Short mmCIF file of C-alpha atoms in Angstrom, two decimals:
data_model
loop_
_atom_site.label_atom_id
_atom_site.label_comp_id
_atom_site.label_asym_id
_atom_site.label_seq_id
_atom_site.Cartn_x
_atom_site.Cartn_y
_atom_site.Cartn_z
CA MET G 1 31.29 26.16 -37.27
CA SER G 2 33.62 23.43 -39.23
CA GLU G 3 31.94 19.60 -38.70
CA SER G 4 35.40 19.17 -36.75
CA VAL G 5 35.09 22.29 -34.26
CA ALA G 6 31.24 20.95 -33.97
CA ALA G 7 32.26 17.73 -32.72
CA ARG G 8 34.89 19.26 -30.71
CA ALA G 9 32.24 21.58 -29.15
CA ALA G 10 30.02 18.30 -28.59
CA ALA G 11 32.50 16.50 -26.86
CA ARG G 12 32.96 18.96 -24.41
CA LYS G 13 29.78 19.88 -23.65
CA GLU G 14 29.54 15.92 -23.08
CA LYS G 15 31.93 16.27 -20.53
CA VAL G 16 30.86 19.09 -19.14
CA LEU G 17 27.75 17.35 -18.48
CA VAL G 18 28.74 13.95 -17.31
CA ALA G 19 30.58 15.36 -14.78
CA SER G 20 26.96 17.56 -13.29
CA GLN G 21 24.70 14.23 -13.96
CA THR G 22 27.16 12.03 -11.98
CA ALA G 23 27.07 14.35 -8.87
CA LEU G 24 23.21 15.10 -9.16
CA ALA G 25 22.98 11.15 -9.73
CA ALA G 26 24.92 10.60 -6.68
CA LEU G 27 21.98 13.42 -5.07
CA VAL G 28 19.33 11.64 -6.62
CA ASP G 29 20.29 8.11 -5.42
CA LEU G 30 20.65 10.34 -1.70
CA LYS G 31 16.83 11.32 -2.33
CA ASN G 32 15.89 7.73 -3.07
CA SER G 33 17.56 4.87 -0.60
CA TYR G 34 18.87 6.88 2.39
CA TYR G 35 16.22 6.87 5.04
CA THR G 36 15.93 7.88 8.51
CA ALA G 37 13.85 8.91 11.18
CA ASP G 38 16.33 11.83 11.52
CA ALA G 39 14.39 14.42 8.83
CA ASP G 40 16.36 17.34 9.16
CA ALA G 41 19.60 14.99 9.00
CA LYS G 42 18.38 13.77 5.90
CA ALA G 43 17.11 17.28 4.67
CA ALA G 44 20.90 18.39 5.82
CA LYS G 45 22.52 15.73 3.98
CA LEU G 46 20.51 16.34 0.53
CA GLN G 47 21.73 20.21 1.21
CA GLU G 48 25.27 19.14 0.64
CA ALA G 49 24.43 17.40 -2.51
CA SER G 50 22.71 19.94 -3.64
CA THR G 51 25.41 22.21 -3.54
CA ALA G 52 27.95 19.70 -4.87
CA VAL G 53 25.91 19.66 -7.77
CA THR G 54 25.82 23.63 -8.29
CA GLU G 55 29.21 23.72 -7.69
CA SER G 56 30.65 21.57 -10.24
CA LEU G 57 28.50 22.95 -12.83
CA ASP G 58 29.81 26.56 -11.95
CA SER G 59 33.22 24.94 -12.24
CA GLU G 60 32.39 23.23 -15.34
CA LEU G 61 30.55 26.65 -17.15
CA ALA G 62 33.27 28.42 -16.12
CA ALA G 63 36.18 26.36 -17.63
CA LEU G 64 33.66 26.65 -20.92
CA PRO G 65 34.32 28.69 -24.22
CA GLU G 66 32.26 31.76 -23.55
CA ARG G 67 30.34 31.10 -26.99
CA GLU G 68 29.89 27.12 -26.09
CA ARG G 69 28.71 28.56 -22.67
CA ASP G 70 25.75 30.27 -24.03
CA SER G 71 24.91 27.68 -26.41
CA LEU G 72 21.33 26.83 -27.11
CA ALA G 73 22.47 23.01 -25.50
CA VAL G 74 24.35 24.22 -22.79
CA ARG G 75 21.57 26.84 -21.62
CA ALA G 76 18.74 24.23 -21.76
CA GLU G 77 21.26 21.48 -20.15
CA SER G 78 22.68 23.51 -17.09
CA ALA G 79 19.36 25.11 -16.62
CA LEU G 80 17.92 21.21 -15.82
CA VAL G 81 21.26 20.07 -13.48
CA ARG G 82 20.48 22.97 -11.71
CA GLY G 83 16.70 22.70 -11.37
CA ARG G 84 17.04 19.28 -10.24
CA ALA G 85 19.62 20.36 -7.98
CA LEU G 86 17.18 22.88 -6.07
CA ASP G 87 14.32 20.43 -6.47
CA ALA G 88 16.10 17.41 -4.33
CA PHE G 89 13.75 19.00 -1.38
CA GLU G 90 10.30 17.43 0.09
CA THR G 91 8.78 21.22 -0.08
CA PHE G 92 7.82 23.01 -3.33
CA ASN G 93 11.21 25.97 -4.72
CA PRO G 94 9.45 28.58 -6.92
CA GLU G 95 13.14 28.61 -8.53
CA ALA G 96 13.67 24.70 -9.49
CA GLU G 97 10.21 25.56 -10.66
CA GLU G 98 11.70 28.93 -13.07
CA LEU G 99 15.04 26.82 -14.32
CA LEU G 100 12.81 23.75 -15.44
CA ALA G 101 10.38 25.95 -17.46
CA LYS G 102 13.67 27.73 -18.81
CA ALA G 103 14.96 24.22 -19.40
CA VAL G 104 11.95 22.50 -21.64
CA LYS G 105 11.83 25.87 -23.39
CA LEU G 106 14.88 26.00 -24.48
CA ASP G 107 15.08 22.38 -25.59
CA SER G 108 10.76 21.01 -25.56
CA THR G 109 12.55 17.36 -26.80
CA ASN G 110 14.28 16.84 -23.53
CA VAL G 111 11.95 13.75 -21.57
CA ASP G 112 14.18 14.60 -18.16
CA GLY G 113 13.25 18.14 -18.49
CA TRP G 114 9.65 17.84 -18.59
CA ASN G 115 9.57 14.79 -15.82
CA ALA G 116 11.08 17.12 -13.33
CA LEU G 117 9.00 19.75 -14.15
CA GLY G 118 6.31 17.90 -14.08
CA GLU G 119 7.94 16.21 -10.33
CA CYS G 120 7.98 20.07 -9.18
CA MET G 121 4.42 21.52 -10.43
CA TRP G 122 3.39 18.18 -8.06
CA LYS G 123 4.77 19.51 -4.93
CA LYS G 124 3.16 22.63 -5.77
CA GLY G 125 -0.43 21.40 -6.27
CA ASP G 126 -0.61 21.79 -9.67
CA LEU G 127 -1.48 18.20 -10.69
CA VAL G 128 -3.31 19.73 -13.65
CA GLY G 129 -0.19 21.02 -14.80
CA ALA G 130 1.88 18.10 -13.72
CA ARG G 131 0.65 16.36 -15.40
CA ASN G 132 0.38 18.02 -19.21
CA CYS G 133 4.61 17.48 -18.09
CA LEU G 134 4.33 14.05 -17.71
CA GLU G 135 2.68 13.37 -20.57
CA SER G 136 4.64 15.53 -22.87
CA ALA G 137 7.60 14.01 -21.75
CA LEU G 138 5.98 10.79 -22.99
CA ARG G 139 5.52 12.40 -26.23
CA GLN G 140 9.09 12.51 -26.66
CA GLY G 141 9.24 8.75 -26.33
CA ALA G 142 8.92 6.15 -24.10
CA ASN G 143 10.22 6.21 -21.15
CA LYS G 144 9.59 4.31 -17.35
CA ARG G 145 10.06 7.47 -15.25
CA SER G 146 7.16 9.47 -16.83
CA HIS G 147 4.71 6.68 -16.67
CA ILE G 148 5.73 5.87 -12.74
CA GLU G 149 5.12 9.10 -12.04
CA LEU G 150 1.65 9.27 -14.19
CA SER G 151 0.34 6.58 -12.21
CA LYS G 152 0.94 8.22 -8.83
CA LEU G 153 -0.05 11.77 -10.18
CA LEU G 154 -3.83 9.78 -11.55
CA ARG G 155 -4.50 8.30 -8.18
CA GLN G 156 -4.48 11.90 -6.17
CA ILE G 157 -6.98 13.45 -8.42
CA HIS G 158 -10.35 13.50 -7.41
CA GLY G 159 -13.13 14.61 -7.79
CA GLY G 160 -15.66 14.15 -10.77
CA SER G 161 -17.81 11.31 -10.60
CA ALA G 162 -17.36 7.45 -9.59
CA GLU G 163 -16.98 6.18 -13.16
CA ASP G 164 -14.13 8.99 -14.42
CA ARG G 165 -12.54 8.12 -10.49
CA ALA G 166 -12.57 4.56 -11.71
CA THR G 167 -11.29 5.72 -15.58
CA LEU G 168 -8.47 7.54 -14.19
CA LEU G 169 -7.61 4.45 -11.67
CA GLN G 170 -7.90 2.19 -14.68
CA GLU G 171 -5.59 4.25 -16.29
CA SER G 172 -2.95 4.50 -13.65
CA VAL G 173 -2.83 0.82 -13.60
CA THR G 174 -1.83 0.81 -17.65
CA HIS G 175 0.07 3.18 -16.91
CA ALA G 176 1.50 0.89 -13.43
CA LYS G 177 1.78 -1.95 -16.25
CA ALA G 178 4.15 0.00 -18.54
CA SER G 179 6.77 1.16 -17.04
CA VAL G 180 7.12 -2.57 -16.06
CA GLN G 181 7.34 -3.71 -19.42
CA LEU G 182 9.88 -0.57 -19.75
CA GLY G 183 11.62 -1.55 -16.87
CA PHE G 184 10.83 -5.53 -15.91
CA SER G 185 13.84 -5.95 -12.91
CA ASP G 186 13.18 -2.66 -11.68
CA PRO G 187 11.59 -2.93 -8.40
CA GLU G 188 10.14 0.94 -8.21
CA ALA G 189 8.36 0.32 -11.40
CA TRP G 190 6.81 -3.31 -9.61
CA LEU G 191 6.14 -1.33 -6.52
CA GLY G 192 3.65 1.34 -8.18
CA LEU G 193 1.78 -1.78 -9.79
CA GLY G 194 1.40 -2.88 -6.33
CA ASN G 195 -0.48 0.05 -4.91
CA ALA G 196 -1.81 1.13 -7.92
CA TYR G 197 -4.26 -2.37 -8.29
CA VAL G 198 -4.73 -1.68 -4.01
CA THR G 199 -5.88 1.25 -4.91
CA VAL G 200 -8.22 0.32 -7.82
CA TYR G 201 -9.50 -2.18 -5.59
CA PHE G 202 -10.50 -0.60 -2.70
CA GLN G 203 -11.65 2.67 -4.07
CA ALA G 204 -13.64 0.88 -7.93
CA THR G 205 -13.07 -2.50 -8.05
CA ARG G 206 -13.59 -4.71 -4.46
CA VAL G 207 -12.60 -7.41 -6.87
CA ALA G 208 -10.36 -9.88 -4.56
CA ALA G 209 -8.19 -10.73 -7.44
CA ASP G 210 -6.90 -7.15 -7.56
CA LEU G 211 -5.25 -7.90 -4.26
CA ASP G 212 -3.52 -11.17 -6.00
CA ARG G 213 -2.20 -8.86 -8.08
CA ALA G 214 -1.06 -6.24 -5.99
CA LEU G 215 0.92 -9.37 -3.40
CA GLN G 216 2.74 -10.52 -6.79
CA ALA G 217 3.64 -7.57 -7.59
CA TYR G 218 5.21 -6.58 -3.82
CA ALA G 219 7.07 -9.70 -4.48
CA ARG G 220 8.55 -9.07 -8.19
CA ALA G 221 9.85 -5.97 -6.48
CA GLU G 222 11.38 -8.11 -3.52
CA ALA G 223 12.63 -10.81 -6.19
CA ASN G 224 14.25 -8.27 -8.42
CA GLY G 225 15.97 -5.82 -4.96
CA PRO G 226 17.55 -4.05 -3.85
CA GLU G 227 14.61 -3.82 -1.04
CA ILE G 228 12.49 -1.35 -1.01
CA PRO G 229 11.35 -0.53 2.58
CA ASP G 230 7.09 0.35 1.29
CA VAL G 231 7.13 -2.71 -0.80
CA TYR G 232 7.22 -4.49 2.62
CA TYR G 233 4.78 -1.96 4.27
CA GLY G 234 2.52 -2.14 1.71
CA ARG G 235 2.55 -5.28 2.00
CA ALA G 236 1.77 -5.46 5.14
CA GLN G 237 -1.51 -3.37 5.06
CA VAL G 238 -2.74 -5.76 2.68
CA LEU G 239 -1.68 -8.83 4.55
CA ARG G 240 -3.43 -7.32 7.66
CA PHE G 241 -6.35 -6.69 5.33
CA ARG G 242 -6.88 -9.75 4.68
CA GLU G 243 -5.79 -11.15 8.08
CA ASP G 244 -3.03 -12.77 7.84
CA TYR G 245 -1.65 -10.87 10.78
CA GLN G 246 1.72 -12.93 10.60
CA GLY G 247 2.92 -11.92 7.37
CA ALA G 248 1.96 -8.41 8.05
CA MET G 249 3.82 -8.13 11.44
CA ALA G 250 6.67 -9.45 9.53
CA ASN G 251 6.54 -7.07 6.75
CA PHE G 252 5.86 -4.07 9.14
CA ARG G 253 8.40 -5.25 10.62
CA ARG G 254 10.94 -5.25 8.11
CA ALA G 255 10.15 -2.33 6.69
CA ALA G 256 10.64 -0.41 9.33
CA GLU G 257 14.44 -2.12 10.11
CA LEU G 258 15.01 -0.86 6.52
CA ASP G 259 13.50 2.81 6.81
CA PRO G 260 12.86 4.04 10.37
CA SER G 261 11.05 7.04 9.67
CA LEU G 262 8.17 4.35 8.34
CA PRO G 263 5.43 3.51 11.43
CA GLY G 264 5.93 -0.03 11.17
CA ALA G 265 7.58 -1.53 14.22
CA GLN G 266 4.31 0.74 16.30
CA GLU G 267 1.97 -1.12 13.45
CA ALA G 268 3.29 -4.68 14.63
CA ASP G 269 2.78 -4.10 18.01
CA ASP G 270 -0.44 -3.26 18.09
CA ILE G 271 -1.53 -5.96 15.75
CA GLU G 272 0.03 -7.90 18.12
CA SER G 273 -1.60 -5.98 20.86
CA TRP G 274 -4.87 -6.37 19.57
CA LEU G 275 -4.61 -10.21 18.86
CA VAL G 276 -4.06 -10.84 22.72
CA ARG G 277 -7.14 -8.39 23.57
CA VAL G 278 -8.77 -10.36 20.75
CA ALA G 279 -7.67 -13.60 22.08
CA ASP G 280 -8.32 -13.21 25.34
CA LEU G 281 -12.22 -12.40 24.55
CA VAL G 282 -13.13 -15.38 22.51
CA ALA G 283 -11.37 -17.31 25.62
CA ARG G 284 -12.98 -15.85 27.81
CA GLN G 285 -16.73 -16.10 26.09
CA GLY G 286 -16.87 -11.87 25.88
CA ARG G 287 -16.54 -11.74 29.31
CA ILE G 288 -19.73 -12.50 30.01
CA LYS G 289 -22.20 -14.06 32.98
CA GLN G 290 -23.13 -17.01 32.27
CA LYS G 291 -26.93 -16.77 32.67
CA ARG G 292 -26.39 -13.71 30.22
CA LEU G 293 -24.54 -15.49 27.08
CA LYS G 294 -27.78 -17.76 27.64
CA GLN G 295 -30.16 -14.96 27.38
CA LEU G 296 -28.18 -13.59 24.45
CA CYS G 297 -27.82 -17.08 22.89
CA ALA G 298 -31.61 -18.26 22.42
CA PRO G 299 -33.17 -17.08 19.55
CA LEU G 300 -30.15 -18.72 17.79
CA CYS G 301 -31.61 -21.74 18.55
CA SER G 302 -35.08 -21.31 16.65
CA VAL G 303 -33.58 -18.32 13.77
CA LYS G 304 -35.61 -18.15 10.51
CA GLY G 305 -33.57 -17.36 6.97
CA VAL G 306 -31.39 -20.61 7.57
CA ALA G 307 -34.25 -23.07 5.96
CA GLU G 308 -35.73 -20.67 3.70
CA GLN G 309 -32.04 -20.76 1.65
CA GLY G 310 -31.22 -24.70 1.88
CA ALA G 311 -28.61 -25.08 4.14
CA GLU G 312 -27.96 -26.81 7.60
CA ALA G 313 -27.93 -25.72 10.63
CA VAL G 314 -24.71 -25.44 12.14
CA GLY G 315 -22.39 -23.93 15.31
CA VAL G 316 -18.92 -22.66 15.14
CA ALA G 317 -17.46 -25.79 16.26
CA GLU G 318 -18.55 -27.31 13.12
CA LEU G 319 -16.72 -24.92 10.65
CA ILE G 320 -14.07 -26.25 8.05
CA THR G 321 -11.53 -23.79 8.42
CA GLY G 322 -10.73 -22.46 4.95
CA ALA G 323 -12.34 -20.99 1.53
CA ALA G 324 -15.50 -22.52 0.34
CA GLN G 325 -14.79 -25.50 3.00
CA ASN G 326 -18.75 -25.07 4.23
CA GLU G 327 -20.94 -24.85 1.58
CA GLY G 328 -23.98 -25.46 1.71
CA ARG G 329 -24.18 -24.73 5.87
CA ALA G 330 -25.18 -21.61 8.00
CA VAL G 331 -24.25 -20.60 11.22
CA ALA G 332 -25.63 -18.31 12.78
CA LEU G 333 -24.54 -15.97 15.05
CA LYS G 334 -25.50 -13.12 17.21
CA PRO G 335 -22.66 -9.56 17.72
CA ILE G 336 -21.08 -9.27 21.40
CA LEU G 337 -18.81 -7.36 21.22
CA PRO G 338 -17.28 -4.79 18.68
CA LEU G 339 -13.67 -4.33 17.37
CA GLY G 340 -12.84 -1.05 16.68
CA GLU G 341 -14.65 1.15 14.93
CA ALA G 342 -17.55 0.34 12.59
CA SER G 343 -16.48 2.19 9.36
CA GLU G 344 -12.95 -0.23 9.67
CA VAL G 345 -12.71 -2.35 6.78
CA PRO G 346 -13.47 -5.32 8.04
CA ALA G 347 -15.54 -4.24 10.50
CA ARG G 348 -14.88 -7.11 12.87
CA TYR G 349 -17.35 -8.50 16.25
CA ILE G 350 -16.97 -10.72 18.48
CA CYS G 351 -19.82 -13.09 18.24
CA ALA G 352 -20.92 -16.15 19.72
CA ASP G 353 -23.41 -18.84 17.96
CA ARG G 354 -26.73 -21.28 20.02
CA THR G 355 -23.85 -22.53 21.84
CA GLY G 356 -22.08 -20.21 23.22
CA ALA G 357 -18.89 -20.67 21.24
CA PHE G 358 -16.98 -17.68 20.42
CA VAL G 359 -16.16 -16.29 17.33
CA VAL G 360 -14.74 -13.50 15.20
CA LEU G 361 -17.56 -11.87 12.18
CA SER G 362 -15.68 -10.17 9.65
CA LEU G 363 -17.60 -7.83 7.38
CA TYR G 364 -16.20 -6.56 4.23
CA HIS G 365 -17.35 -3.74 2.46
CA LEU G 366 -20.49 -3.70 4.37
CA ASP G 367 -22.80 -1.41 6.68
CA ALA G 368 -22.77 -3.02 9.10
CA LYS G 369 -22.62 0.47 11.92
CA ARG G 370 -25.83 -0.86 13.57
CA LEU G 371 -24.83 -4.25 14.56
CA SER G 372 -25.48 -4.60 18.80
CA ASP G 373 -26.74 -7.56 20.54
CA LYS G 374 -29.68 -7.43 20.10
CA ASP G 375 -29.86 -8.45 16.25
CA ILE G 376 -29.08 -11.97 14.78
CA CYS G 377 -26.76 -12.17 11.49
CA VAL G 378 -26.77 -15.52 9.90
CA VAL G 379 -23.83 -16.54 7.26
CA THR G 380 -23.86 -19.43 4.75
CA GLY G 381 -21.26 -21.12 2.95
CA PRO G 382 -19.29 -19.04 5.71
CA ASP G 383 -15.18 -18.57 5.33
CA VAL G 384 -13.36 -19.49 8.16
CA VAL G 385 -9.55 -18.39 8.97
CA ALA G 386 -7.24 -20.09 11.89
CA VAL G 387 -5.76 -16.99 13.23
CA SER G 388 -2.36 -17.67 14.78
CA TRP G 389 1.06 -16.97 15.40
CA ASP G 390 3.96 -15.83 17.22
CA GLN G 391 6.61 -14.03 19.09
CA LYS G 392 9.07 -14.69 16.20
CA ALA G 393 6.53 -14.35 13.30
CA GLY G 394 6.44 -10.68 13.22
CA GLU G 395 10.54 -10.52 14.03
CA GLY G 396 11.35 -9.52 10.54
CA GLY G 397 11.73 -11.45 7.50
CA GLU G 398 9.64 -13.04 4.60
CA ALA G 399 5.27 -13.26 5.32
CA SER G 400 4.72 -16.36 6.66
CA ALA G 401 1.83 -18.80 5.08
CA GLY G 402 0.00 -18.71 8.47
CA THR G 403 -2.99 -17.33 8.15
CA GLY G 404 -3.61 -16.55 4.13
CA VAL G 405 -7.42 -16.37 2.74
CA ASP G 406 -7.35 -19.27 0.84
CA GLY G 407 -6.60 -22.92 1.64
CA ALA G 408 -7.43 -25.02 4.95
CA ALA G 409 -3.86 -26.53 4.78
CA ALA G 410 -2.30 -23.53 5.06
CA ASP G 411 -4.19 -22.42 7.60
CA GLU G 412 -3.55 -25.76 9.71
CA ALA G 413 -0.08 -26.59 8.71
CA ALA G 414 0.95 -22.75 10.12
CA VAL G 415 -1.35 -23.55 13.21
CA ALA G 416 1.11 -26.70 13.56
CA THR G 417 4.38 -25.72 12.85
CA ALA G 418 3.75 -22.38 15.33
CA ALA G 419 2.69 -25.38 18.34
CA ALA G 420 5.96 -27.20 16.84
CA ALA G 421 8.27 -24.43 17.51
CA ALA G 422 7.01 -23.78 20.92
CA SER G 423 7.09 -27.16 22.00
CA THR G 424 10.14 -27.98 20.40
CA ASP G 425 11.98 -24.34 21.29
CA GLY G 426 11.89 -24.65 25.30
CA GLY G 427 10.10 -22.18 25.25
CA ALA G 428 11.85 -19.48 22.71
CA ALA G 429 8.94 -19.00 20.79
CA GLU G 430 5.88 -19.00 23.03
CA ALA G 431 2.97 -20.20 21.05
CA ALA G 432 0.32 -17.53 21.08
CA PRO G 433 -3.58 -17.89 21.38
CA LYS G 434 -5.98 -18.92 18.57
CA PHE G 435 -8.94 -17.74 17.31
CA ARG G 436 -10.95 -18.60 14.41
CA SER G 437 -12.67 -15.65 12.09
CA ILE G 438 -14.99 -15.75 10.04
CA GLN G 439 -14.90 -13.55 7.07
CA VAL G 440 -17.79 -12.56 4.77
CA ARG G 441 -17.02 -10.21 1.19
CA ASP G 442 -19.93 -11.54 -0.20
CA PRO G 443 -22.97 -9.58 0.91
CA THR G 444 -25.77 -12.00 -0.51
CA ARG G 445 -24.26 -14.48 1.94
CA LEU G 446 -25.15 -12.04 4.96
CA LEU G 447 -28.66 -11.66 6.24
CA VAL G 448 -29.24 -9.47 9.48
CA ASN G 449 -32.45 -10.19 11.53
CA GLY G 450 -33.35 -11.55 8.01
CA LYS G 451 -33.01 -8.70 5.68
CA PRO G 452 -29.09 -8.52 3.27
CA LEU G 453 -26.82 -5.50 4.88
CA ARG G 454 -25.89 -2.51 1.98
CA ALA G 455 -22.65 -2.16 0.52
CA ALA G 456 -21.05 0.31 2.41
CA VAL G 457 -19.21 3.15 0.87
CA ALA G 458 -15.46 1.95 -1.24
CA GLY G 459 -12.97 1.39 2.34
CA HIS G 460 -9.29 3.03 2.18
CA LEU G 461 -6.22 1.61 2.54
CA ARG G 462 -3.30 3.57 3.71
CA ILE G 463 -0.68 3.34 1.78
CA SER G 464 2.71 5.10 2.90
CA ALA G 465 2.70 8.37 1.40
CA SER G 466 6.26 7.89 -0.64
CA SER G 467 5.36 5.35 -2.80
CA SER G 468 1.50 6.37 -3.18
#
């Protein structure tokens, strides 16, 4: 074939590919950005768009001379387009796998082909095969999609030792970072990095800085836009874990506004109901009769373990809100009521001090399954969070600084802001009850009956399946 004929054939091929890829791009966009609670309605739209891709491809292939239509390049590309159109659904499609495997066999240098085959095999449940395909794509050249999907995939691979798992999770972070470097303004890449750090925290390191990094990545994803529901949903879970309930409710509700299929609104409502219940228990001293309360708290007046640690024994009322604000102090507490399952992270208890003042004790990654009102807990250098929220805070929008883990100023400002809103709004934003929470992340800062608690098995924070 002469050079001019080859050039014309290449141009015609490009014309076919452009038309088909335009229809395919519309299908992919629909799959990734059409949010609805009606799964059947979305499936119908995807089917319509998938059919449009294959019809467009068939039409354009029919217009080609037979010799060009049967060329290696056109056969490879048409198999890829058709396979991706069939693979646009949630369930595994064997025909899609066959077409995509054919595409990479005909053109082993096609990065999109390897990525598509990897995602298809992942749906099939073949994680090893999916990983091999995504790594094959990277061997053809650095690309953002391979890194994003590999980061997700590695977090789904279980088995082996704890060290093996930790290695996989660190590789997941490495791939997520690589995707960000290749697409610094891509919100999906930043979302993946945030989710990777969250998983590393809960399943490997338990280093608070990893959650800080996750929140920073989510903020980058939000700033870069367009809005992705899972950014808000993932961030809401981290904020709830950190007891920034006001921020968590706002993010859960924003996630639900963007994607009605997510249970964000219910999650926010559940948080608010829980807060009201806990605040009521704290205000009513656990609804325990005074005589019984005095009996329970009496042993706290002569608790062992405080003086031995060189700490000043104080009551709840004397504690200062904020992290690292109570060094050199210790508070003795009597667990009164558990709040939820002991296996939850954090495990929370309604507690009373020696004066009968009530507080919530939140234990992070500690084995607190056996805590009861027969135990005595001594917390040294307690980190105290002021929990405050209002009715308007959970209505959507950006996270409030309301009850962050770090800094007394932010906590106190949030409390003041909520109070001011309630007093100047004519009651439109009714001030909600408040309570305080003592957070224990360092096991060396807690003694139960004079002995430390052992570390609990790694906790798990659920992340929306579509962005896991």
